[in-house]
Coordinates of C-alpha atoms in Angstrom, one line a residue:
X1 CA 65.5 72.8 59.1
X2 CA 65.2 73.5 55.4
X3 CA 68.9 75.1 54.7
X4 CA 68.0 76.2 51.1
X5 CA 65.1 78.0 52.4
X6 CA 66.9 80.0 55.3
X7 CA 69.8 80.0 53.1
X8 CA 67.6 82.5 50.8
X9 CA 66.1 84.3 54.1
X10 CA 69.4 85.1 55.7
X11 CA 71.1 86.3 52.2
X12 CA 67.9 88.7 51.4
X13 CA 68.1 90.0 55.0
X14 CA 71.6 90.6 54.6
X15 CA 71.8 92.1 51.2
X16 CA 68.6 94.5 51.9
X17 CA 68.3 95.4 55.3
X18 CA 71.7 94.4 57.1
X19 CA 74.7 95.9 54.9
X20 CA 72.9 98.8 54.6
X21 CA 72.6 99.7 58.2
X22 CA 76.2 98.2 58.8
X23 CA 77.4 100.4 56.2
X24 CA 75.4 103.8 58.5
X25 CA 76.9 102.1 61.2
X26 CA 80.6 102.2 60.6
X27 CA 80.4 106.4 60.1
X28 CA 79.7 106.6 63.8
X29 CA 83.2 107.4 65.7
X30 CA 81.8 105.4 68.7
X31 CA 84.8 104.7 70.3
X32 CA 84.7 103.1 73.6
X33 CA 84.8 104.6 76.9
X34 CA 88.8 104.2 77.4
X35 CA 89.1 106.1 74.4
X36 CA 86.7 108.9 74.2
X37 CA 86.2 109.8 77.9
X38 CA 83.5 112.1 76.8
X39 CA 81.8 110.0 75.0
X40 CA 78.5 110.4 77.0
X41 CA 78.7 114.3 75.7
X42 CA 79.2 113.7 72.5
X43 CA 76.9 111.4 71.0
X44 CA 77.7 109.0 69.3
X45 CA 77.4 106.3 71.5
X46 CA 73.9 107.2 71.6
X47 CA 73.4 107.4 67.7
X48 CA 74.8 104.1 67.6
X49 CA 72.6 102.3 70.3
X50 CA 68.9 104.0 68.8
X51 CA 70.2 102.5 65.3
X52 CA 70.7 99.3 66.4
X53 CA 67.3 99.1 68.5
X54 CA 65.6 100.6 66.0
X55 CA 66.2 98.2 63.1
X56 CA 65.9 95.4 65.8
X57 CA 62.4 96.8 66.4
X58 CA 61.8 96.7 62.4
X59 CA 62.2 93.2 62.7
X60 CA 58.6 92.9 64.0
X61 CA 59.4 89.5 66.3
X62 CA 56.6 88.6 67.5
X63 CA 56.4 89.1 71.2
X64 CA 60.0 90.4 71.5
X65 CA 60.5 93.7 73.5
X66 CA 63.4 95.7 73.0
X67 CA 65.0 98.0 75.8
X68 CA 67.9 100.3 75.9
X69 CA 68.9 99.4 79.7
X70 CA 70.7 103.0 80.7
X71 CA 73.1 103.3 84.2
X72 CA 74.3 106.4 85.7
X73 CA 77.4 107.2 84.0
X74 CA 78.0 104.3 82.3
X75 CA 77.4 103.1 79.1
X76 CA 74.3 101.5 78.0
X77 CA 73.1 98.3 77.4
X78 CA 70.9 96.8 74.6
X79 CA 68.6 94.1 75.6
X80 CA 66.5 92.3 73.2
X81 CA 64.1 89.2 74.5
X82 CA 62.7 86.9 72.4
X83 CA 60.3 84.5 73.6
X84 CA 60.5 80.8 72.6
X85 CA 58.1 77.9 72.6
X86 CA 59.9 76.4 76.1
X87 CA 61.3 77.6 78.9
X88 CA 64.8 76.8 77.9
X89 CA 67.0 79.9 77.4
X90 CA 69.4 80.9 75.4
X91 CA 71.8 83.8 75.5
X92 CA 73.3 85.6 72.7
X93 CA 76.1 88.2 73.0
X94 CA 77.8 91.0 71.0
X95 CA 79.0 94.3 71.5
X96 CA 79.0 97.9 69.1
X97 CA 81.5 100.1 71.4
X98 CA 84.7 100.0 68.9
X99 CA 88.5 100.8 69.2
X100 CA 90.1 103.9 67.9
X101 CA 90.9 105.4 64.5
X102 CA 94.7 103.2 63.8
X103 CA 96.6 104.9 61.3
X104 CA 98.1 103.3 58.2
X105 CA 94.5 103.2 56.3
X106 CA 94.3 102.6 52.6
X107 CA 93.9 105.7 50.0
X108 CA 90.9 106.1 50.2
X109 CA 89.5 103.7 53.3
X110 CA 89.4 105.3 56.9
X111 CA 87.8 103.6 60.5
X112 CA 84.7 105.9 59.8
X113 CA 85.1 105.7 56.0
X114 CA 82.7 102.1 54.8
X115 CA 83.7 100.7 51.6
X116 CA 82.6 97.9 49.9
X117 CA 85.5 96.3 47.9
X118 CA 85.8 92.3 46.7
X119 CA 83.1 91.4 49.4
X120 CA 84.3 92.9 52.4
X121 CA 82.9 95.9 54.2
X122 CA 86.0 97.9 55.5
X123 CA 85.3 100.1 58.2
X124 CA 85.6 100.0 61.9
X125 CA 83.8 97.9 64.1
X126 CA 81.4 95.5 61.9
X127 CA 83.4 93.1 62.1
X128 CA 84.2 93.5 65.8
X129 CA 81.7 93.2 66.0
X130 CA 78.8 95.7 65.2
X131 CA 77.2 92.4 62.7
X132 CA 76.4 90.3 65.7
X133 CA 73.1 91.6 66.4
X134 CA 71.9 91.5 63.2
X135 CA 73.1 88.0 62.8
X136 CA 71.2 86.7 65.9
X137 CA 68.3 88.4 64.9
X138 CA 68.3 87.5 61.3
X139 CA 68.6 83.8 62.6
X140 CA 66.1 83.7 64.7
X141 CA 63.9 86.0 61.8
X142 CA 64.8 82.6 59.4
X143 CA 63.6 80.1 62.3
X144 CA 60.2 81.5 62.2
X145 CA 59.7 82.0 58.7
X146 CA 59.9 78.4 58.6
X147 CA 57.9 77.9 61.7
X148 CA 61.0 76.4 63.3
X149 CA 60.3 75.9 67.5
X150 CA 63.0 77.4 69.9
X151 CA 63.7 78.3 72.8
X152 CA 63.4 81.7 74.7
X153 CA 66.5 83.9 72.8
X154 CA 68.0 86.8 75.1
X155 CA 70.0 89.1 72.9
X156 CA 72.6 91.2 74.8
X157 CA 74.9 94.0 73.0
X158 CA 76.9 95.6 75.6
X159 CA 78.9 99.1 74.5
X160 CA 82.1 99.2 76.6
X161 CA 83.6 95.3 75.5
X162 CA 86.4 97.5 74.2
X163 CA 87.3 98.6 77.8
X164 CA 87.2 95.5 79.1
X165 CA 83.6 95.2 80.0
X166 CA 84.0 97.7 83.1
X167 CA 80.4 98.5 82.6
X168 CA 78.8 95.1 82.2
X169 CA 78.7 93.7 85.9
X170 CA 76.5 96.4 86.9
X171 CA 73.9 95.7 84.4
X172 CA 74.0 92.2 84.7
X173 CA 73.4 93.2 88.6
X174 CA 70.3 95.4 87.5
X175 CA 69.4 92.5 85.0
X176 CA 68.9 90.1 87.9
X177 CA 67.1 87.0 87.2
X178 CA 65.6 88.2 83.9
X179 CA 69.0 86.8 82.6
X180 CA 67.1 83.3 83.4
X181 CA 69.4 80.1 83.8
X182 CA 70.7 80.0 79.7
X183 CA 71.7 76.4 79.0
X184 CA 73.2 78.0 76.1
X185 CA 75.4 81.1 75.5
X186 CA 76.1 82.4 71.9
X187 CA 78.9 84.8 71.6
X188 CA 80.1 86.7 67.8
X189 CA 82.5 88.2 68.7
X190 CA 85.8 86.2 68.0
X191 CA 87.7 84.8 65.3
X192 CA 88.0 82.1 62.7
X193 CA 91.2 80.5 61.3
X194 CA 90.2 81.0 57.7
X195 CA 86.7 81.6 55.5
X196 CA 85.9 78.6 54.5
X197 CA 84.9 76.5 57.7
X198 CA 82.8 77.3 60.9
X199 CA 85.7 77.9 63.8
X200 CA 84.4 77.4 67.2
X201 CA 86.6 79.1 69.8
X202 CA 87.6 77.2 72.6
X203 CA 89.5 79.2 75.0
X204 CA 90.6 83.3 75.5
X205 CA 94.0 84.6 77.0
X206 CA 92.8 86.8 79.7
X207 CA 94.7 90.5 80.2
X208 CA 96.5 92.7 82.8
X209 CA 98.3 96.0 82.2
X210 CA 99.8 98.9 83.5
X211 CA 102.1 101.8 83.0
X212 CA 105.8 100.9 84.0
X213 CA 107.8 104.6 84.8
X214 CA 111.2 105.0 85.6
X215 CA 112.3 108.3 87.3
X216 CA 116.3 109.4 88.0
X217 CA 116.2 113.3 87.1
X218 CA 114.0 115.7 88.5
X219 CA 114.3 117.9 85.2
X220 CA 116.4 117.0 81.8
X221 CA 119.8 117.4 81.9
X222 CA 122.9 117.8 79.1
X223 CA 123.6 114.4 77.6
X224 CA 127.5 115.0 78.2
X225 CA 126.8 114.1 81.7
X226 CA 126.2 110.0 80.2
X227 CA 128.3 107.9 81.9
X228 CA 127.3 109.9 85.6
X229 CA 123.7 109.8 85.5
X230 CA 122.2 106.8 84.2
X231 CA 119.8 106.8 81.5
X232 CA 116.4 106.3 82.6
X233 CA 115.5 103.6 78.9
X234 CA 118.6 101.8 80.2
X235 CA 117.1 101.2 83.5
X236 CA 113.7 100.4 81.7
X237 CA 115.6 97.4 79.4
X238 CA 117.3 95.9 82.9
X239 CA 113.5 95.7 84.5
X240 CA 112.1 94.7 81.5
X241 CA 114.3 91.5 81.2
X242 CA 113.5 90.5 84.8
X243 CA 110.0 89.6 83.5
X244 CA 111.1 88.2 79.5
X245 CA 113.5 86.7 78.1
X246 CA 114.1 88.7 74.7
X247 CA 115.7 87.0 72.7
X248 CA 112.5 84.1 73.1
X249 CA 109.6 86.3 73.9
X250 CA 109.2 83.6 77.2
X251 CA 108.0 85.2 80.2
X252 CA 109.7 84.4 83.2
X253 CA 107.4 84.2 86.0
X254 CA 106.7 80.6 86.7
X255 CA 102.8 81.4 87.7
X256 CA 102.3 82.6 84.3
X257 CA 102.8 79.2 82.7
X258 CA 99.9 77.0 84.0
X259 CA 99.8 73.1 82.2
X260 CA 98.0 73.2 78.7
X261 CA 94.9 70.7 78.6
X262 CA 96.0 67.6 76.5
X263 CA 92.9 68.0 74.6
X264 CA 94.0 71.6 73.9
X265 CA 97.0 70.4 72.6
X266 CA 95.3 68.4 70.2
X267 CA 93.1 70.4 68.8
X268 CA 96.4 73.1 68.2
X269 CA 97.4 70.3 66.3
X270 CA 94.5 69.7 64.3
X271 CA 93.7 73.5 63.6
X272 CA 97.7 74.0 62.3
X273 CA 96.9 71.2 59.9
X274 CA 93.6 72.8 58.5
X275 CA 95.7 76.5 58.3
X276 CA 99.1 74.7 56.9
X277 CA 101.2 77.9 55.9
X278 CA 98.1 80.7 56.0
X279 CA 98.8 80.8 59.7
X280 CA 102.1 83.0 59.0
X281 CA 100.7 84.3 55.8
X282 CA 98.3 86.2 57.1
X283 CA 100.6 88.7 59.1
X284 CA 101.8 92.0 57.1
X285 CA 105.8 91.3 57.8
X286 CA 108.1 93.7 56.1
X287 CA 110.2 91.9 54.0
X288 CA 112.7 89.3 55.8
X289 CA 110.3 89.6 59.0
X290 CA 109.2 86.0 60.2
X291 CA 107.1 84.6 63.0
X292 CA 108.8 83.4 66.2
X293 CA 108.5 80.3 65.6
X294 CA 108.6 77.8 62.3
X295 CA 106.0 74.9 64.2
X296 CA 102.6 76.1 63.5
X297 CA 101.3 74.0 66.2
X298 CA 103.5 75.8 68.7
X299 CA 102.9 78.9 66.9
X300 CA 98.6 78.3 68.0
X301 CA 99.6 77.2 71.5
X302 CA 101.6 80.6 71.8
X303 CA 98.9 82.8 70.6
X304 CA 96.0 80.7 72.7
X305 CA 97.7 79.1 76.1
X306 CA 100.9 81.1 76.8
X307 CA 101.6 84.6 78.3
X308 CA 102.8 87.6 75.9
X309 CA 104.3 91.0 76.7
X310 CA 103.5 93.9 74.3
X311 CA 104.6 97.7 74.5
X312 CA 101.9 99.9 73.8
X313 CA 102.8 103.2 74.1
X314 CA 105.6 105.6 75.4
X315 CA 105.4 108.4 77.7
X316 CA 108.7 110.8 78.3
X317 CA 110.4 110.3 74.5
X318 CA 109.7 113.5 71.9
X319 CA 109.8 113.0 68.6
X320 CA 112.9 111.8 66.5
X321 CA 112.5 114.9 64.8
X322 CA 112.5 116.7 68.6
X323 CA 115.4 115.0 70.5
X324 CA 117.7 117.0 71.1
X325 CA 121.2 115.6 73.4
X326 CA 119.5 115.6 76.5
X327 CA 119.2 113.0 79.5
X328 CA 115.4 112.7 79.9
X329 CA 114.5 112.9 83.5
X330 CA 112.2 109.3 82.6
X331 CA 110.6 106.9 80.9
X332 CA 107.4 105.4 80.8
X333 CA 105.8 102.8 78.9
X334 CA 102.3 101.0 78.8
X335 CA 102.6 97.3 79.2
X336 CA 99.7 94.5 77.8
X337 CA 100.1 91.3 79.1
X338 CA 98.1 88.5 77.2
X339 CA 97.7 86.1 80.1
X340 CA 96.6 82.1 79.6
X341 CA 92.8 81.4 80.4
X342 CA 93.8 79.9 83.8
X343 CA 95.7 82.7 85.7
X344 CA 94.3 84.8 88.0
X345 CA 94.5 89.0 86.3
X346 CA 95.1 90.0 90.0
X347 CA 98.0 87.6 90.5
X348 CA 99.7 88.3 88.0
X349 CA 99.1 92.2 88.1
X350 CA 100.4 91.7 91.1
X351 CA 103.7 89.5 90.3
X352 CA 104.5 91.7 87.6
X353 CA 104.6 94.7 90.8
X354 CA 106.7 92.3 92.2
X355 CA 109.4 91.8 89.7
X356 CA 109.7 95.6 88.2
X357 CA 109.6 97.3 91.6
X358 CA 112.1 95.7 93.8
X359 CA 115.6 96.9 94.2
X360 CA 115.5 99.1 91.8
X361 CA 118.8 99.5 89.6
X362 CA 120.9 102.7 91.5
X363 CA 118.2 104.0 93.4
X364 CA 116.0 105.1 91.2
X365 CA 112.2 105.7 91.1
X366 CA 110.7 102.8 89.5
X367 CA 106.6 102.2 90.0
X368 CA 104.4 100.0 87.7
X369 CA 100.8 100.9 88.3
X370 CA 98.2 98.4 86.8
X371 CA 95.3 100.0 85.0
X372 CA 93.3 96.9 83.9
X373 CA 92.3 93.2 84.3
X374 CA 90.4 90.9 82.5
X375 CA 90.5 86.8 83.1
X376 CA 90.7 84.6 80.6
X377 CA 88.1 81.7 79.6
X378 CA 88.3 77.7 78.9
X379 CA 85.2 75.8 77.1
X380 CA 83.6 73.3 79.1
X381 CA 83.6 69.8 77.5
X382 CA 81.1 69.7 74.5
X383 CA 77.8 68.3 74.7
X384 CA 77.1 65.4 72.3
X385 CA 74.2 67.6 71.1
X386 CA 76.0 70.4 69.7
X387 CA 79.2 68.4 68.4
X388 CA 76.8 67.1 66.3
X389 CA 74.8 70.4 65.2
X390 CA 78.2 72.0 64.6
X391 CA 79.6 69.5 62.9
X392 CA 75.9 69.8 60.5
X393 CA 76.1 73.7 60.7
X394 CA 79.8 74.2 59.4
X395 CA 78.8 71.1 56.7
X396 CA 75.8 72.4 55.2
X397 CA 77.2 76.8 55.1
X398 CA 80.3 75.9 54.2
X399 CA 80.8 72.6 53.1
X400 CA 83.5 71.4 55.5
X401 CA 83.6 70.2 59.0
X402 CA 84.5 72.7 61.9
X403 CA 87.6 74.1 63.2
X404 CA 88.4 74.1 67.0
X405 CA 91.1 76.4 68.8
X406 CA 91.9 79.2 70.8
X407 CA 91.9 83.0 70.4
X408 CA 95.1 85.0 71.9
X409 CA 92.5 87.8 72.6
X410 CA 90.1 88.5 75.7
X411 CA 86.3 88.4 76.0
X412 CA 85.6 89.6 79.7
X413 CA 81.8 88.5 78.9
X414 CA 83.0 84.9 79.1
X415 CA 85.0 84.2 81.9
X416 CA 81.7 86.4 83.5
X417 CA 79.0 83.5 82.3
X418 CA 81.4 80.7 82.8
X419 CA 81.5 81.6 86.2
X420 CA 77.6 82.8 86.8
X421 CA 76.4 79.5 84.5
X422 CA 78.8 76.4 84.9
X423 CA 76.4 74.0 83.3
X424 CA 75.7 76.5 79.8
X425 CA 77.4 75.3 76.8
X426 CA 79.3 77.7 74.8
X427 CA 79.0 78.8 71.2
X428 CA 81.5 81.2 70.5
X429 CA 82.7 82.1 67.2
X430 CA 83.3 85.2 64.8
X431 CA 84.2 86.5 61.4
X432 CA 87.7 88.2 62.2
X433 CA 89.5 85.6 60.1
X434 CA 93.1 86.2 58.0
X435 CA 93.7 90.1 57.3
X436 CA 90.5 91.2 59.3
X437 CA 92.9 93.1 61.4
X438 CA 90.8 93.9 63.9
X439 CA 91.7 96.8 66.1
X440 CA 94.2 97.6 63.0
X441 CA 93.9 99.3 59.7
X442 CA 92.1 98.4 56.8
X443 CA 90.1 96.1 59.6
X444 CA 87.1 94.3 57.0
X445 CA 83.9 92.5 57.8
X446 CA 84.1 89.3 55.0
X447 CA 80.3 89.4 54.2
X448 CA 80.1 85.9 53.4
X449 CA 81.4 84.7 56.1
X450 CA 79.1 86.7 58.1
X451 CA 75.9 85.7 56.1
X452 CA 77.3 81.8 56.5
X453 CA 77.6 82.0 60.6
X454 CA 74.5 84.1 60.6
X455 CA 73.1 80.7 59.0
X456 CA 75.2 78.1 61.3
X457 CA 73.2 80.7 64.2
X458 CA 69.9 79.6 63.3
X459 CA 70.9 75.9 63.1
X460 CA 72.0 75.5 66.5
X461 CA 69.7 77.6 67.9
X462 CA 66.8 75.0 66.2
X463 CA 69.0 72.0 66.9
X464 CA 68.8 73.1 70.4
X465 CA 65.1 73.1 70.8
X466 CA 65.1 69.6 69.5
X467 CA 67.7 68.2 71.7
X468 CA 65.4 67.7 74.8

């Protein structure tokens, strides 16, 4: 492959055709499913989807037929197929649903707001990842400008990744063998440990949650009767330490901790040496604020292979400026469990029941009620093949060797194909690298980076074909 020839292809398409439309693309509020219930009524969802098929159509592939795949009341699928000069098949995965507006947004910047500013597009959802379809199709686009062979490329962009993929097994189910037998899945929509290398992610935490409520009262009573009744966030704290330890951030339940691959372990190692200190840089801490741990290595191995509890949200507490001295009759809080790739979401759904609900402290009403689950994902050993294309990809866009690790987050997607096509290797990579704060405010797209993978794309994809 001539890489100063796509290199001028994939920077054209970018700078003419594919900011542009990103740029349209971030002003649609297209938040997914779990967090616009009626998002079928209004829109945009819709406005989203017949953008994205209609540049892909403007793309004029040759042979490629693109199809909006719709399901009774559920979200809809873009699938774009690609013919190839074999048989082989690859598949190629990203999503456009996005998460919701975040407050805390620059002056000036918003989630629907795109703003071009020192080579990032800030906005929500490019980078998470809205660019993915235009950087498969861009890459494939540079193949055959060069006449480049490859193999059959199956585009998928689903529109409900955001929550948890509820909608995907039913068009895979409709999708039925026109999925093929990919020996190769490319998917854009994780991270990378910095912008200056190509980072292959090798694992995901999976994720369970659910709404923890503890009930004493039947209605709120005068605070002067502390000491009688207890208070319902006191309860809370004594259930909450039955599953961590606080003061560590450990969770306690043993079937939570499965044993971390060796070769896992390594590459931790290896990726904390390529980050050095930009690992803990890249957090916004208040001043005098500090990761949980000093080891970066451990630090990685936290984030990729080890459970995590998160709060994320409160039900039964007014305002500060509300509260008034009164015993609430409850307390409820929404609980996100990061799980490691190897635990079971239903287990552990199902252990954290376990803990929270028995014996509750004096009597009172305690239920946790899961409301998601999404298992996690581990890379099967690399082929020779593509160590070697990666290693010339990341080389040749950006002039250093790859990066390996883990991502703390969940692709459902994944642990989905790694099940349906054991033999497929696995691409997966991304642009959400330090302060992309995805999910977050001021979330970026860092358009190099993007153009760069878009290029590393096409090389696998033609290394691929030439393998066999």
């Amino acid at each position: 492959m001539d890489v100063s020839t796509v290199r001028t292809y994939v920077e054209r398409v970018w700078n003419e055709s594919v900011l542009p439309e990103l740029v349209e693309y971030v002003r649609i509020p297209n938040k997914s499913p779990a967090f616009d219930r009626e998002w079928h009524a209004n829109g945009h969802m819709e406005r989203a989807i017949a953008r994205f098929a209609s540049w892909a159509r403007a793309q004029a592939l040759h042979g490629a037929t693109i199809e909006i795949q719709r399901l009774e009341k559920r979200t809809p699928l873009l699938l774009i197929d690609i013919p190839g000069d074999s048989d082989d098949c690859i598949l190629l995965y990203g999503h456009l649903d996005k998460q919701p507006e975040m407050t805390g947004w620059r002056e000036g910047f918003g989630p629907w707001q795109p703003v071009i500013e020192d080579q990032r597009l800030y906005g929500r959802g490019a980078a998470d990842d809205g660019y993915a379809m235009f950087a498969c199709l861009t890459a494939v686009g540079a193949l055959r400008a060069e006449s480049k062979p490859h193999a059959r490329c199956l585009v998928v962009i689903e529109a409900c990744e955001e929550s948890g993929s509820s909608d995907l097994p039913a068009h895979l189910e409709q999708l039925g063998e026109r999925l093929g037998r990919p020996s190769l899945v490319i998917g854009l929509d994780s991270g990378c440990g910095n912008y200056s290398q190509l980072w292959c992610t090798t694992s995901l935490r999976g994720l369970v949650g659910g709404v923890l409520k503890v009930e004493v009262l039947t209605e709120g009573i005068h605070s002067g009767y502390s000491g009688i009744v207890p208070d319902s966030f006191r309860i809370m704290r004594q259930l909450m330490s039955r599953i961590e330890d606080e003061k560590t951030g450990r969770l306690l339940a043993a079937e939570l901790h499965p044993e971390i691959p060796e070769e896992r372990v390594q590459q931790a190692a290896a990726a904390a040496a390529a980050l050095g200190n930009s690992l803990r840089d890249e957090f916004p801490f208040v001043q005098g604020a500090r990761p949980v741990s000093d080891d970066l290595a451990e630090l990685i191995l936290n984030r990729d292979w080890r459970p995590a509890l998160s709060v994320l949200g409160a039900d039964g507490l007014p305002p500060v400026s509300n509260a008034g001295n009164v015993l609430r009759p409850l307390s409820a809080l929404k609980l996100s469990l990061r799980i490691p790739p190897k635990v079971n979401p239903k287990a552990a759904t199902q252990a954290l029941r376990q803990l929270l609900e028995t014996d509750p402290p004096y009597g009172a009403k305690v239920s946790f009620t899961g409301d998601w689950g999404s298992a996690g994902w581990n890379a099967p050993p690399l082929a020779l093949w593509l160590e070697h294309s990666l290693e010339r990809a990341s080389r040749e866009w950006f002039g250093k060797p790859p990066g390996f690790m883990g991502i703390g987050g969940t692709i459902p997607f994944m642990s989905m194909l790694g099940e349906r096509f054991p033999e497929a290797q696995f691409l997966i990579t991304g642009v959400l690298g330090p302060h992309a704060n995805a999910h977050g405010p001021n979330e970026f797209l860092h358009l190099p980076t993007a153009q760069k993978i878009t290029g590393c794309v096409a090389q696998v994809i033609a290394d691929h074909f030439q393998r066999q």
